[in-house]
Short mmCIF file of N, CA and C in Angstrom, two decimals:
data_model
loop_
_atom_site.label_atom_id
_atom_site.label_comp_id
_atom_site.label_asym_id
_atom_site.label_seq_id
_atom_site.Cartn_x
_atom_site.Cartn_y
_atom_site.Cartn_z
N MET A 738 -1.06 -29.34 -5.67
CA MET A 738 -1.18 -30.34 -4.61
C MET A 738 -0.33 -31.54 -5.00
N SER A 739 0.31 -32.09 -4.06
CA SER A 739 1.13 -33.27 -4.33
C SER A 739 0.36 -34.52 -3.96
N ALA A 740 1.05 -35.68 -4.20
CA ALA A 740 0.42 -36.95 -3.82
C ALA A 740 0.16 -36.96 -2.35
N PRO A 741 -0.82 -37.72 -1.91
CA PRO A 741 -1.13 -37.76 -0.46
C PRO A 741 0.05 -38.23 0.37
N GLU A 742 0.10 -37.70 1.58
CA GLU A 742 1.14 -38.17 2.50
C GLU A 742 0.92 -39.65 2.76
N HIS A 743 2.00 -40.34 3.12
CA HIS A 743 1.96 -41.78 3.35
C HIS A 743 1.18 -42.03 4.65
N VAL A 744 -0.13 -42.11 4.58
CA VAL A 744 -0.95 -42.46 5.71
C VAL A 744 -1.46 -43.84 5.51
N LEU A 745 -1.13 -44.71 6.42
CA LEU A 745 -1.48 -46.11 6.28
C LEU A 745 -2.73 -46.43 7.15
N PRO A 746 -3.83 -46.73 6.52
CA PRO A 746 -5.04 -47.09 7.31
C PRO A 746 -4.71 -48.32 8.18
N GLU A 747 -5.32 -48.39 9.34
CA GLU A 747 -5.07 -49.49 10.29
C GLU A 747 -5.30 -50.87 9.66
N THR A 748 -6.36 -50.98 8.88
CA THR A 748 -6.66 -52.26 8.25
C THR A 748 -5.57 -52.69 7.27
N LEU A 749 -4.96 -51.74 6.58
CA LEU A 749 -3.92 -52.03 5.64
C LEU A 749 -2.61 -52.32 6.40
N ALA A 750 -2.36 -51.58 7.47
CA ALA A 750 -1.18 -51.78 8.29
C ALA A 750 -1.18 -53.18 8.93
N ALA A 751 -2.36 -53.73 9.18
CA ALA A 751 -2.48 -55.06 9.80
C ALA A 751 -2.23 -56.19 8.80
N ARG A 752 -2.16 -55.91 7.53
CA ARG A 752 -1.91 -56.93 6.50
C ARG A 752 -0.47 -57.47 6.63
N PRO A 753 -0.24 -58.69 6.17
CA PRO A 753 1.16 -59.19 6.10
C PRO A 753 1.98 -58.23 5.25
N HIS A 754 3.24 -58.04 5.62
CA HIS A 754 4.15 -57.14 4.89
C HIS A 754 5.14 -57.94 4.06
N ASP A 755 5.42 -57.39 2.85
CA ASP A 755 6.46 -57.97 2.02
C ASP A 755 7.80 -57.54 2.60
N ARG A 756 8.65 -58.53 2.94
CA ARG A 756 9.90 -58.22 3.58
C ARG A 756 10.85 -57.39 2.71
N ARG A 757 10.91 -57.71 1.47
CA ARG A 757 11.84 -57.01 0.56
C ARG A 757 11.44 -55.56 0.36
N ARG A 758 10.16 -55.30 0.15
CA ARG A 758 9.70 -53.95 -0.12
C ARG A 758 9.29 -53.17 1.13
N GLY A 759 8.98 -53.89 2.22
CA GLY A 759 8.56 -53.22 3.44
C GLY A 759 7.16 -52.64 3.37
N ILE A 760 6.33 -53.16 2.50
CA ILE A 760 4.99 -52.61 2.32
C ILE A 760 3.94 -53.73 2.58
N PRO A 761 2.73 -53.33 2.94
CA PRO A 761 1.71 -54.34 3.15
C PRO A 761 1.35 -55.05 1.81
N ILE A 762 1.05 -56.31 1.91
CA ILE A 762 0.65 -57.08 0.75
C ILE A 762 -0.84 -56.87 0.56
N PRO A 763 -1.27 -56.30 -0.56
CA PRO A 763 -2.71 -56.15 -0.81
C PRO A 763 -3.41 -57.51 -0.81
N TYR A 764 -4.60 -57.52 -0.30
CA TYR A 764 -5.37 -58.75 -0.19
C TYR A 764 -5.41 -59.53 -1.52
N VAL A 765 -5.66 -58.84 -2.62
CA VAL A 765 -5.79 -59.55 -3.90
C VAL A 765 -4.45 -60.00 -4.48
N ASN A 766 -3.33 -59.57 -3.92
CA ASN A 766 -2.01 -59.98 -4.37
C ASN A 766 -1.40 -61.05 -3.49
N GLU A 767 -2.07 -61.42 -2.40
CA GLU A 767 -1.53 -62.41 -1.46
C GLU A 767 -1.87 -63.79 -1.94
N LYS A 768 -0.82 -64.64 -2.04
CA LYS A 768 -0.99 -66.04 -2.46
C LYS A 768 -1.32 -66.86 -1.24
N ASP A 769 -1.69 -68.11 -1.48
CA ASP A 769 -2.10 -68.98 -0.37
C ASP A 769 -0.97 -69.19 0.65
N ASP A 770 0.27 -69.08 0.22
CA ASP A 770 1.41 -69.27 1.17
C ASP A 770 1.77 -67.96 1.89
N HIS A 771 0.92 -66.94 1.74
CA HIS A 771 1.10 -65.61 2.39
C HIS A 771 2.27 -64.80 1.84
N THR A 772 2.75 -65.18 0.66
CA THR A 772 3.70 -64.34 -0.05
C THR A 772 2.91 -63.52 -1.06
N ALA A 773 3.63 -62.61 -1.68
CA ALA A 773 2.96 -61.69 -2.62
C ALA A 773 3.34 -61.97 -4.06
N ASP A 774 2.41 -61.78 -4.95
CA ASP A 774 2.65 -61.71 -6.39
C ASP A 774 2.15 -60.37 -6.81
N PHE A 775 3.05 -59.36 -6.80
CA PHE A 775 2.65 -58.02 -7.13
C PHE A 775 2.36 -57.83 -8.60
N ALA A 776 2.73 -58.80 -9.43
CA ALA A 776 2.50 -58.70 -10.88
C ALA A 776 1.13 -59.21 -11.28
N ALA A 777 0.42 -59.85 -10.37
CA ALA A 777 -0.89 -60.41 -10.73
C ALA A 777 -1.80 -60.41 -9.52
N ILE A 778 -3.08 -60.27 -9.79
CA ILE A 778 -4.06 -60.41 -8.73
C ILE A 778 -4.57 -61.85 -8.72
N GLN A 779 -4.89 -62.34 -7.55
CA GLN A 779 -5.32 -63.72 -7.37
C GLN A 779 -6.82 -63.80 -7.65
N SER A 780 -7.22 -64.50 -8.68
CA SER A 780 -8.60 -64.51 -9.11
C SER A 780 -9.57 -64.97 -8.05
N ALA A 781 -9.19 -65.96 -7.24
CA ALA A 781 -10.08 -66.43 -6.19
C ALA A 781 -10.35 -65.32 -5.16
N ARG A 782 -9.32 -64.54 -4.85
CA ARG A 782 -9.54 -63.45 -3.91
C ARG A 782 -10.37 -62.32 -4.49
N VAL A 783 -10.18 -62.07 -5.78
CA VAL A 783 -11.02 -61.05 -6.46
C VAL A 783 -12.49 -61.48 -6.39
N LEU A 784 -12.71 -62.76 -6.64
CA LEU A 784 -14.08 -63.26 -6.58
C LEU A 784 -14.67 -63.13 -5.18
N THR A 785 -13.84 -63.42 -4.16
CA THR A 785 -14.27 -63.24 -2.78
C THR A 785 -14.60 -61.77 -2.51
N CYS A 786 -13.77 -60.85 -3.00
CA CYS A 786 -14.06 -59.42 -2.83
C CYS A 786 -15.44 -59.09 -3.45
N ALA A 787 -15.68 -59.60 -4.64
CA ALA A 787 -16.94 -59.32 -5.34
C ALA A 787 -18.14 -59.87 -4.57
N ARG A 788 -18.03 -61.10 -4.14
CA ARG A 788 -19.17 -61.78 -3.47
C ARG A 788 -19.44 -61.26 -2.06
N GLU A 789 -18.33 -60.90 -1.33
CA GLU A 789 -18.50 -60.53 0.07
C GLU A 789 -18.35 -59.03 0.33
N ARG A 790 -18.20 -58.26 -0.76
CA ARG A 790 -18.05 -56.83 -0.67
C ARG A 790 -16.86 -56.46 0.23
N LEU A 791 -15.67 -56.98 -0.14
CA LEU A 791 -14.43 -56.72 0.59
C LEU A 791 -13.56 -55.76 -0.15
N CYS A 792 -12.73 -55.02 0.56
CA CYS A 792 -11.76 -54.12 -0.02
C CYS A 792 -10.64 -54.96 -0.66
N GLY A 793 -10.28 -54.60 -1.90
CA GLY A 793 -9.20 -55.33 -2.60
C GLY A 793 -7.83 -55.13 -1.97
N SER A 794 -7.67 -54.06 -1.22
CA SER A 794 -6.34 -53.78 -0.59
C SER A 794 -6.25 -54.44 0.78
N CYS A 795 -7.16 -54.16 1.70
CA CYS A 795 -7.03 -54.67 3.08
C CYS A 795 -7.82 -55.93 3.33
N GLY A 796 -8.79 -56.27 2.46
CA GLY A 796 -9.54 -57.50 2.62
C GLY A 796 -10.64 -57.40 3.65
N GLN A 797 -10.90 -56.21 4.16
CA GLN A 797 -11.96 -55.98 5.16
C GLN A 797 -13.24 -55.53 4.49
N PRO A 798 -14.38 -55.68 5.13
CA PRO A 798 -15.65 -55.26 4.54
C PRO A 798 -15.65 -53.78 4.17
N LEU A 799 -16.23 -53.49 3.00
CA LEU A 799 -16.33 -52.12 2.57
C LEU A 799 -17.44 -51.43 3.34
N GLY A 800 -17.34 -50.14 3.50
CA GLY A 800 -18.33 -49.37 4.20
C GLY A 800 -19.31 -48.71 3.20
N TRP A 801 -19.86 -47.60 3.62
CA TRP A 801 -20.83 -46.87 2.83
C TRP A 801 -20.24 -46.39 1.52
N TRP A 802 -19.04 -45.78 1.62
CA TRP A 802 -18.35 -45.27 0.43
C TRP A 802 -17.26 -46.24 0.02
N LEU A 803 -17.06 -46.38 -1.28
CA LEU A 803 -15.98 -47.21 -1.80
C LEU A 803 -15.33 -46.48 -2.96
N ALA A 804 -14.11 -46.86 -3.26
CA ALA A 804 -13.32 -46.16 -4.28
C ALA A 804 -12.80 -47.14 -5.33
N PHE A 805 -12.85 -46.67 -6.55
CA PHE A 805 -12.22 -47.43 -7.67
C PHE A 805 -11.08 -46.57 -8.15
N LEU A 806 -9.94 -47.18 -8.48
CA LEU A 806 -8.75 -46.48 -8.94
C LEU A 806 -8.31 -47.06 -10.25
N GLY A 807 -8.13 -46.20 -11.24
CA GLY A 807 -7.68 -46.67 -12.57
C GLY A 807 -7.40 -45.48 -13.43
N GLY A 808 -7.27 -45.75 -14.70
CA GLY A 808 -7.01 -44.70 -15.70
C GLY A 808 -8.27 -43.98 -16.09
N PRO A 809 -8.15 -42.94 -16.90
CA PRO A 809 -9.30 -42.14 -17.37
C PRO A 809 -10.36 -43.00 -18.12
N ARG A 810 -9.88 -43.98 -18.91
CA ARG A 810 -10.86 -44.78 -19.68
C ARG A 810 -11.69 -45.62 -18.72
N ALA A 811 -11.04 -46.28 -17.74
CA ALA A 811 -11.77 -47.07 -16.79
C ALA A 811 -12.79 -46.21 -16.03
N ALA A 812 -12.39 -44.99 -15.68
CA ALA A 812 -13.27 -44.10 -14.96
C ALA A 812 -14.46 -43.66 -15.83
N SER A 813 -14.20 -43.34 -17.11
CA SER A 813 -15.30 -42.90 -17.94
C SER A 813 -16.29 -44.02 -18.19
N GLU A 814 -15.79 -45.26 -18.26
CA GLU A 814 -16.68 -46.43 -18.47
C GLU A 814 -17.18 -47.02 -17.16
N ARG A 815 -16.56 -46.59 -16.05
CA ARG A 815 -16.84 -47.13 -14.72
C ARG A 815 -16.73 -48.62 -14.72
N ALA A 816 -15.69 -49.13 -15.37
CA ALA A 816 -15.45 -50.58 -15.49
C ALA A 816 -14.02 -50.90 -15.08
N TYR A 817 -13.90 -51.86 -14.13
CA TYR A 817 -12.58 -52.13 -13.53
C TYR A 817 -12.37 -53.66 -13.39
N LEU A 818 -11.14 -54.06 -13.50
CA LEU A 818 -10.77 -55.47 -13.24
C LEU A 818 -10.31 -55.63 -11.80
N ASP A 819 -9.83 -54.55 -11.20
CA ASP A 819 -9.44 -54.58 -9.78
C ASP A 819 -10.66 -54.27 -8.91
N PRO A 820 -10.80 -54.91 -7.76
CA PRO A 820 -11.93 -54.68 -6.87
C PRO A 820 -11.88 -53.27 -6.26
N PRO A 821 -13.03 -52.82 -5.80
CA PRO A 821 -13.05 -51.55 -5.10
C PRO A 821 -12.28 -51.59 -3.79
N MET A 822 -11.98 -50.41 -3.25
CA MET A 822 -11.24 -50.27 -2.01
C MET A 822 -11.92 -49.26 -1.10
N HIS A 823 -11.56 -49.26 0.16
CA HIS A 823 -11.92 -48.16 1.02
C HIS A 823 -11.22 -46.95 0.44
N PRO A 824 -11.85 -45.75 0.51
CA PRO A 824 -11.15 -44.55 -0.02
C PRO A 824 -9.76 -44.34 0.61
N ASP A 825 -9.60 -44.60 1.88
CA ASP A 825 -8.30 -44.44 2.53
C ASP A 825 -7.28 -45.46 2.00
N CYS A 826 -7.71 -46.68 1.71
CA CYS A 826 -6.81 -47.67 1.11
C CYS A 826 -6.42 -47.27 -0.28
N ALA A 827 -7.36 -46.72 -1.04
CA ALA A 827 -7.04 -46.26 -2.41
C ALA A 827 -6.01 -45.11 -2.33
N LEU A 828 -6.19 -44.19 -1.41
CA LEU A 828 -5.22 -43.10 -1.24
C LEU A 828 -3.84 -43.65 -0.90
N ALA A 829 -3.79 -44.63 -0.03
CA ALA A 829 -2.50 -45.22 0.37
C ALA A 829 -1.83 -45.88 -0.81
N SER A 830 -2.61 -46.49 -1.69
CA SER A 830 -2.04 -47.20 -2.83
C SER A 830 -1.32 -46.24 -3.81
N LEU A 831 -1.73 -44.97 -3.78
CA LEU A 831 -1.07 -43.98 -4.64
C LEU A 831 0.39 -43.78 -4.26
N THR A 832 0.73 -44.03 -3.03
CA THR A 832 2.12 -43.88 -2.61
C THR A 832 2.80 -45.23 -2.42
N LEU A 833 2.05 -46.27 -2.05
CA LEU A 833 2.63 -47.58 -1.76
C LEU A 833 2.93 -48.40 -3.00
N CYS A 834 2.06 -48.33 -3.99
CA CYS A 834 2.21 -49.15 -5.20
C CYS A 834 3.23 -48.51 -6.13
N PRO A 835 4.40 -49.12 -6.31
CA PRO A 835 5.42 -48.51 -7.18
C PRO A 835 4.94 -48.29 -8.59
N HIS A 836 4.08 -49.19 -9.12
CA HIS A 836 3.56 -49.00 -10.48
C HIS A 836 2.77 -47.70 -10.60
N ILE A 837 2.02 -47.35 -9.58
CA ILE A 837 1.26 -46.10 -9.58
C ILE A 837 2.11 -44.91 -9.20
N ALA A 838 2.86 -45.05 -8.12
CA ALA A 838 3.58 -43.91 -7.54
C ALA A 838 4.67 -43.34 -8.46
N ARG A 839 5.27 -44.19 -9.30
CA ARG A 839 6.39 -43.72 -10.14
C ARG A 839 6.04 -43.87 -11.59
N ARG A 840 6.12 -42.77 -12.33
CA ARG A 840 5.81 -42.81 -13.76
C ARG A 840 6.69 -43.82 -14.51
N GLU A 841 7.95 -43.88 -14.19
CA GLU A 841 8.88 -44.75 -14.95
C GLU A 841 8.88 -46.20 -14.46
N HIS A 842 8.15 -46.53 -13.43
CA HIS A 842 8.14 -47.92 -12.94
C HIS A 842 7.37 -48.80 -13.93
N ARG A 843 7.98 -49.89 -14.28
CA ARG A 843 7.36 -50.82 -15.26
C ARG A 843 6.88 -52.05 -14.52
N ARG A 844 5.95 -52.74 -15.17
CA ARG A 844 5.49 -54.00 -14.63
C ARG A 844 6.61 -55.03 -14.69
N ALA A 845 6.42 -56.13 -13.97
CA ALA A 845 7.43 -57.20 -13.93
C ALA A 845 7.65 -57.76 -15.35
N PRO A 846 8.93 -58.03 -15.64
CA PRO A 846 9.22 -58.67 -16.93
C PRO A 846 8.62 -60.06 -17.02
N GLU A 847 8.44 -60.53 -18.25
CA GLU A 847 7.80 -61.85 -18.49
C GLU A 847 8.41 -62.97 -17.67
N HIS A 848 9.74 -63.00 -17.55
CA HIS A 848 10.39 -64.09 -16.83
C HIS A 848 10.09 -64.15 -15.33
N ARG A 849 9.54 -63.04 -14.81
CA ARG A 849 9.21 -63.02 -13.37
C ARG A 849 7.72 -63.27 -13.13
N ILE A 850 6.93 -63.36 -14.17
CA ILE A 850 5.51 -63.59 -14.01
C ILE A 850 5.26 -65.09 -13.95
N SER A 851 4.49 -65.52 -12.98
CA SER A 851 4.16 -66.94 -12.79
C SER A 851 3.54 -67.52 -14.05
N ALA A 852 3.86 -68.77 -14.34
CA ALA A 852 3.37 -69.42 -15.56
C ALA A 852 1.84 -69.57 -15.56
N ASP A 853 1.24 -69.59 -14.37
CA ASP A 853 -0.24 -69.73 -14.33
C ASP A 853 -0.97 -68.39 -14.29
N THR A 854 -0.27 -67.30 -14.50
CA THR A 854 -0.87 -65.99 -14.51
C THR A 854 -1.66 -65.82 -15.81
N ILE A 855 -2.90 -65.41 -15.65
CA ILE A 855 -3.77 -65.18 -16.82
C ILE A 855 -4.05 -63.69 -16.91
N THR A 856 -3.93 -63.16 -18.10
CA THR A 856 -4.24 -61.73 -18.34
C THR A 856 -5.59 -61.64 -19.03
N PRO A 857 -6.58 -61.04 -18.34
CA PRO A 857 -7.90 -60.88 -19.01
C PRO A 857 -7.80 -60.09 -20.32
N GLU A 858 -8.61 -60.42 -21.25
CA GLU A 858 -8.59 -59.73 -22.56
C GLU A 858 -8.80 -58.23 -22.39
N LEU A 859 -9.58 -57.82 -21.41
CA LEU A 859 -9.90 -56.40 -21.23
C LEU A 859 -8.75 -55.61 -20.63
N MET A 860 -7.75 -56.30 -20.12
CA MET A 860 -6.62 -55.62 -19.44
C MET A 860 -5.66 -55.02 -20.48
N THR A 861 -5.17 -53.85 -20.16
CA THR A 861 -4.15 -53.24 -20.96
C THR A 861 -2.89 -53.04 -20.15
N GLU A 862 -1.77 -53.27 -20.78
CA GLU A 862 -0.47 -53.08 -20.06
C GLU A 862 -0.05 -51.61 -20.09
N ALA A 863 -0.71 -50.83 -20.92
CA ALA A 863 -0.33 -49.39 -21.05
C ALA A 863 -0.67 -48.69 -19.71
N LYS A 864 0.33 -47.96 -19.22
CA LYS A 864 0.16 -47.23 -17.97
C LYS A 864 -0.50 -45.92 -18.27
N PRO A 865 -1.54 -45.54 -17.53
CA PRO A 865 -2.19 -44.25 -17.78
C PRO A 865 -1.27 -43.07 -17.39
N ASP A 866 -1.46 -41.95 -18.04
CA ASP A 866 -0.72 -40.78 -17.64
C ASP A 866 -1.39 -40.04 -16.49
N ARG A 867 -2.58 -40.51 -16.17
CA ARG A 867 -3.36 -39.90 -15.08
C ARG A 867 -4.11 -41.03 -14.40
N TRP A 868 -4.19 -40.96 -13.05
CA TRP A 868 -4.93 -41.92 -12.25
C TRP A 868 -6.16 -41.24 -11.72
N VAL A 869 -7.29 -41.87 -11.82
CA VAL A 869 -8.58 -41.34 -11.45
C VAL A 869 -9.19 -42.21 -10.35
N MET A 870 -9.60 -41.57 -9.24
CA MET A 870 -10.29 -42.26 -8.18
C MET A 870 -11.75 -41.81 -8.18
N GLY A 871 -12.62 -42.80 -8.45
CA GLY A 871 -14.05 -42.53 -8.42
C GLY A 871 -14.61 -43.10 -7.14
N ILE A 872 -15.35 -42.28 -6.42
CA ILE A 872 -15.94 -42.68 -5.14
C ILE A 872 -17.45 -42.79 -5.34
N CYS A 873 -17.93 -43.96 -4.96
CA CYS A 873 -19.41 -44.22 -5.11
C CYS A 873 -19.86 -45.09 -3.95
N ARG A 874 -21.10 -45.54 -4.05
CA ARG A 874 -21.67 -46.33 -2.94
C ARG A 874 -21.80 -47.81 -3.29
N ASP A 875 -21.81 -48.14 -4.56
CA ASP A 875 -22.07 -49.55 -4.87
C ASP A 875 -21.49 -49.90 -6.24
N TYR A 876 -21.59 -51.16 -6.59
CA TYR A 876 -21.09 -51.67 -7.89
C TYR A 876 -21.86 -52.94 -8.25
N GLU A 877 -21.72 -53.32 -9.47
CA GLU A 877 -22.20 -54.61 -9.95
C GLU A 877 -21.00 -55.40 -10.33
N ALA A 878 -20.97 -56.68 -10.03
CA ALA A 878 -19.86 -57.57 -10.37
C ALA A 878 -20.34 -58.58 -11.38
N ARG A 879 -19.67 -58.66 -12.50
CA ARG A 879 -19.98 -59.62 -13.53
C ARG A 879 -18.81 -60.61 -13.70
N ILE A 880 -19.15 -61.88 -13.67
CA ILE A 880 -18.07 -62.84 -13.87
C ILE A 880 -18.01 -63.12 -15.38
N ILE A 881 -16.81 -62.89 -15.95
CA ILE A 881 -16.63 -63.10 -17.39
C ILE A 881 -15.98 -64.47 -17.57
N ALA A 882 -16.50 -65.24 -18.53
CA ALA A 882 -16.01 -66.60 -18.81
C ALA A 882 -16.00 -67.47 -17.57
N PRO A 883 -17.16 -67.61 -16.90
CA PRO A 883 -17.21 -68.41 -15.68
C PRO A 883 -16.84 -69.87 -15.96
N ARG A 884 -16.30 -70.50 -14.94
CA ARG A 884 -15.93 -71.91 -14.97
C ARG A 884 -14.88 -72.23 -16.03
N THR A 885 -14.07 -71.24 -16.39
CA THR A 885 -12.93 -71.49 -17.26
C THR A 885 -11.67 -70.89 -16.62
N PRO A 886 -10.50 -71.34 -17.03
CA PRO A 886 -9.29 -70.79 -16.44
C PRO A 886 -9.14 -69.28 -16.70
N GLN A 887 -9.80 -68.78 -17.70
CA GLN A 887 -9.70 -67.34 -18.06
C GLN A 887 -10.76 -66.51 -17.36
N SER A 888 -11.51 -67.09 -16.43
CA SER A 888 -12.58 -66.29 -15.79
C SER A 888 -12.00 -65.15 -14.99
N HIS A 889 -12.70 -64.06 -14.96
CA HIS A 889 -12.33 -62.93 -14.14
C HIS A 889 -13.59 -62.12 -13.85
N VAL A 890 -13.42 -61.16 -12.96
CA VAL A 890 -14.58 -60.34 -12.53
C VAL A 890 -14.45 -58.96 -13.13
N LEU A 891 -15.51 -58.48 -13.68
CA LEU A 891 -15.57 -57.11 -14.17
C LEU A 891 -16.44 -56.34 -13.16
N PHE A 892 -15.85 -55.33 -12.54
CA PHE A 892 -16.55 -54.49 -11.56
C PHE A 892 -17.10 -53.26 -12.27
N LEU A 893 -18.40 -53.07 -12.20
CA LEU A 893 -19.05 -51.92 -12.82
C LEU A 893 -19.55 -50.98 -11.73
N ALA A 894 -18.82 -49.90 -11.57
CA ALA A 894 -19.14 -48.94 -10.50
C ALA A 894 -20.44 -48.20 -10.81
N LYS A 895 -21.19 -47.94 -9.75
CA LYS A 895 -22.38 -47.10 -9.88
C LYS A 895 -21.89 -45.67 -10.06
N PRO A 896 -22.78 -44.74 -10.40
CA PRO A 896 -22.32 -43.37 -10.67
C PRO A 896 -21.49 -42.80 -9.51
N PHE A 897 -20.42 -42.14 -9.90
CA PHE A 897 -19.50 -41.56 -8.93
C PHE A 897 -20.13 -40.34 -8.27
N LYS A 898 -19.95 -40.20 -6.96
CA LYS A 898 -20.39 -39.03 -6.20
C LYS A 898 -19.26 -38.02 -6.10
N ARG A 899 -18.04 -38.54 -6.24
CA ARG A 899 -16.86 -37.66 -6.16
C ARG A 899 -15.75 -38.27 -7.04
N ILE A 900 -15.00 -37.41 -7.68
CA ILE A 900 -13.88 -37.86 -8.52
C ILE A 900 -12.65 -37.05 -8.14
N ARG A 901 -11.55 -37.76 -7.97
CA ARG A 901 -10.24 -37.13 -7.75
C ARG A 901 -9.28 -37.71 -8.78
N SER A 902 -8.30 -36.93 -9.19
CA SER A 902 -7.32 -37.47 -10.13
C SER A 902 -5.94 -36.93 -9.85
N TRP A 903 -4.95 -37.69 -10.30
CA TRP A 903 -3.53 -37.36 -10.10
C TRP A 903 -2.79 -37.53 -11.44
N SER A 904 -1.94 -36.63 -11.72
CA SER A 904 -1.10 -36.69 -12.96
C SER A 904 0.36 -36.68 -12.56
N TYR A 905 1.20 -37.12 -13.48
CA TYR A 905 2.62 -37.16 -13.23
C TYR A 905 3.26 -35.79 -13.59
N THR A 906 4.12 -35.29 -12.74
CA THR A 906 4.86 -34.08 -12.99
C THR A 906 6.00 -34.40 -13.98
N PRO A 907 6.69 -33.41 -14.51
CA PRO A 907 7.79 -33.72 -15.44
C PRO A 907 8.89 -34.59 -14.78
N ASP A 908 9.04 -34.51 -13.44
CA ASP A 908 10.04 -35.35 -12.81
C ASP A 908 9.49 -36.71 -12.38
N GLY A 909 8.23 -37.05 -12.77
CA GLY A 909 7.68 -38.38 -12.55
C GLY A 909 6.92 -38.59 -11.26
N ARG A 910 6.68 -37.53 -10.48
CA ARG A 910 5.94 -37.68 -9.25
C ARG A 910 4.46 -37.42 -9.48
N LEU A 911 3.60 -38.02 -8.66
CA LEU A 911 2.16 -37.79 -8.76
C LEU A 911 1.77 -36.51 -8.08
N THR A 912 0.91 -35.74 -8.73
CA THR A 912 0.36 -34.53 -8.15
C THR A 912 -1.11 -34.52 -8.37
N GLU A 913 -1.90 -34.20 -7.33
CA GLU A 913 -3.32 -34.17 -7.46
C GLU A 913 -3.76 -33.03 -8.38
N ASP A 914 -4.66 -33.38 -9.28
CA ASP A 914 -5.22 -32.38 -10.20
C ASP A 914 -6.27 -31.53 -9.48
N PRO A 915 -6.63 -30.38 -10.03
CA PRO A 915 -7.73 -29.61 -9.41
C PRO A 915 -9.00 -30.43 -9.37
N PRO A 916 -9.87 -30.19 -8.36
CA PRO A 916 -11.12 -30.96 -8.24
C PRO A 916 -11.95 -30.88 -9.50
N GLN A 917 -12.70 -31.99 -9.72
CA GLN A 917 -13.62 -32.01 -10.85
C GLN A 917 -14.95 -32.61 -10.39
N ARG A 918 -15.96 -32.39 -11.19
CA ARG A 918 -17.30 -32.87 -10.88
C ARG A 918 -17.53 -34.21 -11.58
N PRO A 919 -18.31 -35.12 -10.95
CA PRO A 919 -18.60 -36.42 -11.61
C PRO A 919 -19.42 -36.21 -12.87
#
């Protein structure tokens, strides 16, 4: 199985688009001036997602099912720094996000990252060799280091009801792995 076809959910299609890349700006990457910082998530928006149960990609209320997307370690611990998404938004991010879609894509170099960008201690720059989508119904949100510039939200997913994963082929494309049980 290959990566999902580029199907853009309506809520994600309605987001402001980055002119240079031609893709929707995820809710958590949109700055106050409606431009994007694809190298960092905006902590105030992440907090809003946690408090109001919003999708980190489209910014709309989450439904019954929600998806977390990350590497195998995040999935095994069910602990994420990025907010949950609608399952369709998570599927779209597999093709829209260059960092995920292409094995060789690297994060922005230091000189392109805003001076006020904070990297939480729990974050790793290492790119996983496999992306895991865990689908569940709920999560717990913990604010780490509240009321400090280093504060961030740790999302703890409830047990997954379904798990899907994608690995990179030798030519660097994502391919869905055979189904697995939670």
